[in-house]
Coordinates of C-alpha atoms in Angstrom, one line a residue:
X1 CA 39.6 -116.3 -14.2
X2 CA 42.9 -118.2 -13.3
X3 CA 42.5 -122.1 -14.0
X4 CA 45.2 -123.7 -11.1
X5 CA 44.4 -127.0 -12.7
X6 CA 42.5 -129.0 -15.4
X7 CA 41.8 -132.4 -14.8
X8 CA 40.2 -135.4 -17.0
X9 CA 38.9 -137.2 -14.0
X10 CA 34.8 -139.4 -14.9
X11 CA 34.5 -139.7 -10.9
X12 CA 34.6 -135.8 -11.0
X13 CA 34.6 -134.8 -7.2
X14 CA 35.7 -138.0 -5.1
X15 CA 38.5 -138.2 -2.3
X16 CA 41.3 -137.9 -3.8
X17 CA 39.9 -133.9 -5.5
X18 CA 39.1 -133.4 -1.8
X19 CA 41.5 -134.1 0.2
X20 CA 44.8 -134.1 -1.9
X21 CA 44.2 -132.1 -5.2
X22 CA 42.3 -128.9 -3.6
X23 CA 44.9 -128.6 -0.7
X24 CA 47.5 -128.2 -3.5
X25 CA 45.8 -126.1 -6.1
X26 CA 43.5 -124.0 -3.8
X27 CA 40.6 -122.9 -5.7
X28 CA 37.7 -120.8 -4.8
X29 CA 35.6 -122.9 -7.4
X30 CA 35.6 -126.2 -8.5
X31 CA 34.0 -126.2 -12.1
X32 CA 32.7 -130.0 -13.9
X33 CA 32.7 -129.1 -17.5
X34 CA 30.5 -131.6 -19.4
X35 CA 27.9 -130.8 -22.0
X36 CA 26.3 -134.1 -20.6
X37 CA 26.4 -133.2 -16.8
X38 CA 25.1 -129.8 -16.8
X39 CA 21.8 -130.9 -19.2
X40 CA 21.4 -134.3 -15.9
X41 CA 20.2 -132.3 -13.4
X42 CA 20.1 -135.7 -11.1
X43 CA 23.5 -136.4 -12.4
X44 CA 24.3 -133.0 -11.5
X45 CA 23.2 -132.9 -7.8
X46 CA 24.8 -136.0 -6.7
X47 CA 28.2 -134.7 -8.4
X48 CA 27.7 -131.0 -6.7
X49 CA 26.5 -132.7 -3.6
X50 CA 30.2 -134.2 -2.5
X51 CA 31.6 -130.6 -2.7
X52 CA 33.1 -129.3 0.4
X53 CA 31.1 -126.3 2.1
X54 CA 34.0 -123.7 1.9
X55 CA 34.4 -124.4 -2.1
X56 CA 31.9 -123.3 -5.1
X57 CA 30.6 -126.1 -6.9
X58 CA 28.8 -126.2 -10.3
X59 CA 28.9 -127.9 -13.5
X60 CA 28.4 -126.1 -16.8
X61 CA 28.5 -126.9 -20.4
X62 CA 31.4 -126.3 -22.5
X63 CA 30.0 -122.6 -23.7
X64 CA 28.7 -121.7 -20.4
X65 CA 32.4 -122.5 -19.5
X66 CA 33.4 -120.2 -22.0
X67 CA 32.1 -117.2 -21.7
X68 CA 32.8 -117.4 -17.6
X69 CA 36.1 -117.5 -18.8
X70 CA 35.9 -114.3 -20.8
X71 CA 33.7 -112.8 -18.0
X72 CA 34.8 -109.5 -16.0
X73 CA 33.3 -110.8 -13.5
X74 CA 35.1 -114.0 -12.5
X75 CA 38.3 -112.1 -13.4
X76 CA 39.8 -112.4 -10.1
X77 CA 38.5 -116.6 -9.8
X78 CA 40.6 -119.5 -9.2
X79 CA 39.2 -122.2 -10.2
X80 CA 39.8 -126.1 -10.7
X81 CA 37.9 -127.5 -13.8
X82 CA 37.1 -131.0 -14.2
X83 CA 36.4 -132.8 -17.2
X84 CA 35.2 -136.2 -18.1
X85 CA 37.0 -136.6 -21.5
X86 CA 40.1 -134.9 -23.3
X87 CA 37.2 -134.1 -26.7
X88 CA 35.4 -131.9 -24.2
X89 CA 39.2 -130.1 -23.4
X90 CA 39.7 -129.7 -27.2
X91 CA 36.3 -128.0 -27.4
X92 CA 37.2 -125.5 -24.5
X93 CA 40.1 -124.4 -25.8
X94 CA 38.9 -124.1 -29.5
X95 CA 36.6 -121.4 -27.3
X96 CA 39.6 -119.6 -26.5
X97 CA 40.3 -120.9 -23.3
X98 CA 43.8 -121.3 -22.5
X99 CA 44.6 -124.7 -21.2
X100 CA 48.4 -125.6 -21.0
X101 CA 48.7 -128.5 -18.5
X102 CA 46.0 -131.3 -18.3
X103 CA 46.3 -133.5 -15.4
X104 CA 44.8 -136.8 -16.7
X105 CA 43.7 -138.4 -13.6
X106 CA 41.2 -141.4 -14.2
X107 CA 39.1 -142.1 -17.2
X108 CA 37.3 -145.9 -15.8
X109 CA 37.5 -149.2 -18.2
X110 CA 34.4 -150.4 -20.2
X111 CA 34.5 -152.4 -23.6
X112 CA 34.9 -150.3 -25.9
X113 CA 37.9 -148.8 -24.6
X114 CA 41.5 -150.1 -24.6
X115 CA 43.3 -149.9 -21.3
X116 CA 46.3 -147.6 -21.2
X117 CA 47.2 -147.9 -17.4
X118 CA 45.6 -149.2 -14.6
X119 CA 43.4 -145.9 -13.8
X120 CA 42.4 -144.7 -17.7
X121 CA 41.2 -146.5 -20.2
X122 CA 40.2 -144.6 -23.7
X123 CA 38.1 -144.8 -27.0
X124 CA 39.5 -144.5 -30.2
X125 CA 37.9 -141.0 -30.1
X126 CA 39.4 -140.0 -26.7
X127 CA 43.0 -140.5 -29.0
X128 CA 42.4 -138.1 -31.2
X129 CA 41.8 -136.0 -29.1
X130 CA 44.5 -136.3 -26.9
X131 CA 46.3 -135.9 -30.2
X132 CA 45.2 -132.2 -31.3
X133 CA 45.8 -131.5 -27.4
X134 CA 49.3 -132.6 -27.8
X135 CA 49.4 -130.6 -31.5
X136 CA 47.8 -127.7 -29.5
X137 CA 51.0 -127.5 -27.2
X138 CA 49.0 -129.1 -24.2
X139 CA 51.6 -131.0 -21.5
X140 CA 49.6 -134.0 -21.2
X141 CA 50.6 -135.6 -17.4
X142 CA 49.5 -138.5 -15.5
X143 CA 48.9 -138.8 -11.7
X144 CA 46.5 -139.6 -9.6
X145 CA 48.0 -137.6 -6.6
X146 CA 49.7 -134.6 -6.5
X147 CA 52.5 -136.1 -4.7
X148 CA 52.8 -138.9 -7.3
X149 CA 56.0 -137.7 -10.0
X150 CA 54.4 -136.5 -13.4
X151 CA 54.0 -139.6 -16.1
X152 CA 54.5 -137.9 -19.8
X153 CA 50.5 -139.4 -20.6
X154 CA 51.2 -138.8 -24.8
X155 CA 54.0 -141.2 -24.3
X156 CA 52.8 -143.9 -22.4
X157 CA 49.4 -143.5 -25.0
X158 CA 51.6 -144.3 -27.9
X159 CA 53.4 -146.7 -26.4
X160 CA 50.5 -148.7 -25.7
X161 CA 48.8 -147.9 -29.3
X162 CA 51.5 -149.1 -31.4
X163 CA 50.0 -152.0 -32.2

């Protein structure tokens, strides 16, 4: 399997995966890696449901993910994966998945997160692990479109953790 991008994005499929990020990074599947989604089957269906028709939707859990990787028989797959949080991208890769450029796209405010820019906002958990990703050799970048110049995302973390 060849990943053409991996993106920490909580809408998961939406308008800008459709129209922009799949144009750019063609894919013949688009993969939602969560533990949580793939055990919601509702959540599930209305995630799969915004898919476009010529794409291969589906969302696994993070060993499911895995072994697909591994698999003869998705040797020859492009896919775009899709994650909800960077903790779920440490997991993958600690499952041998090589993952060297995260697009972190949007990760929504609530309040128990602290806001880093105006499209992700993370827990203190969500920091670590964006931490062993950096320590892993992961290029962390931010941008919400592909035509948008890359942000360096550990930078602008720190920045905004100092305090």
């Amino acid at each position: 399997m060849k990943i053409v991008l991996a993106r920490i994005d909580d809408r998961f499929i939406h308008g800008q995966v459709l129209t922009r990020w799949i144009k750019i990074h063609a894919a013949d599947r688009i993969i939602v890696v969560s533990n949580e989604v793939a055990q919601d089957e509702m959540r599930k269906t209305l995630i799969l449901s915004v898919a476009p028709s010529n794409v291969k939707a589906s969302a696994v859990s993070i060993s499911k993910m895995a072994k697909a990787f591994h698999s003869p028989r998705y040797e020859d797959t492009t896919a775009m994966l899709l994650f909800e949080n960077p903790g779920d991208i440490v997991s993958l890769i600690e499952a041998g998945v090589p993952i060297e450029i995260v697009n972190v796209g949007g990760m929504r405010f609530e309040n128990n997160r602290r806001q880093i820019t105006k499209s992700v906002s993370v827990t203190e958990k969500d920091i670590k692990s964006f931490e062993q990703l950096h320590e892993l050799g992961v290029k962390l970048e931010l941008r919400q479109l592909p035509s948008d110049s890359s942000e360096d995302f550990m930078q602008m973390l720190r920045n905004a953790t100092k305090s």
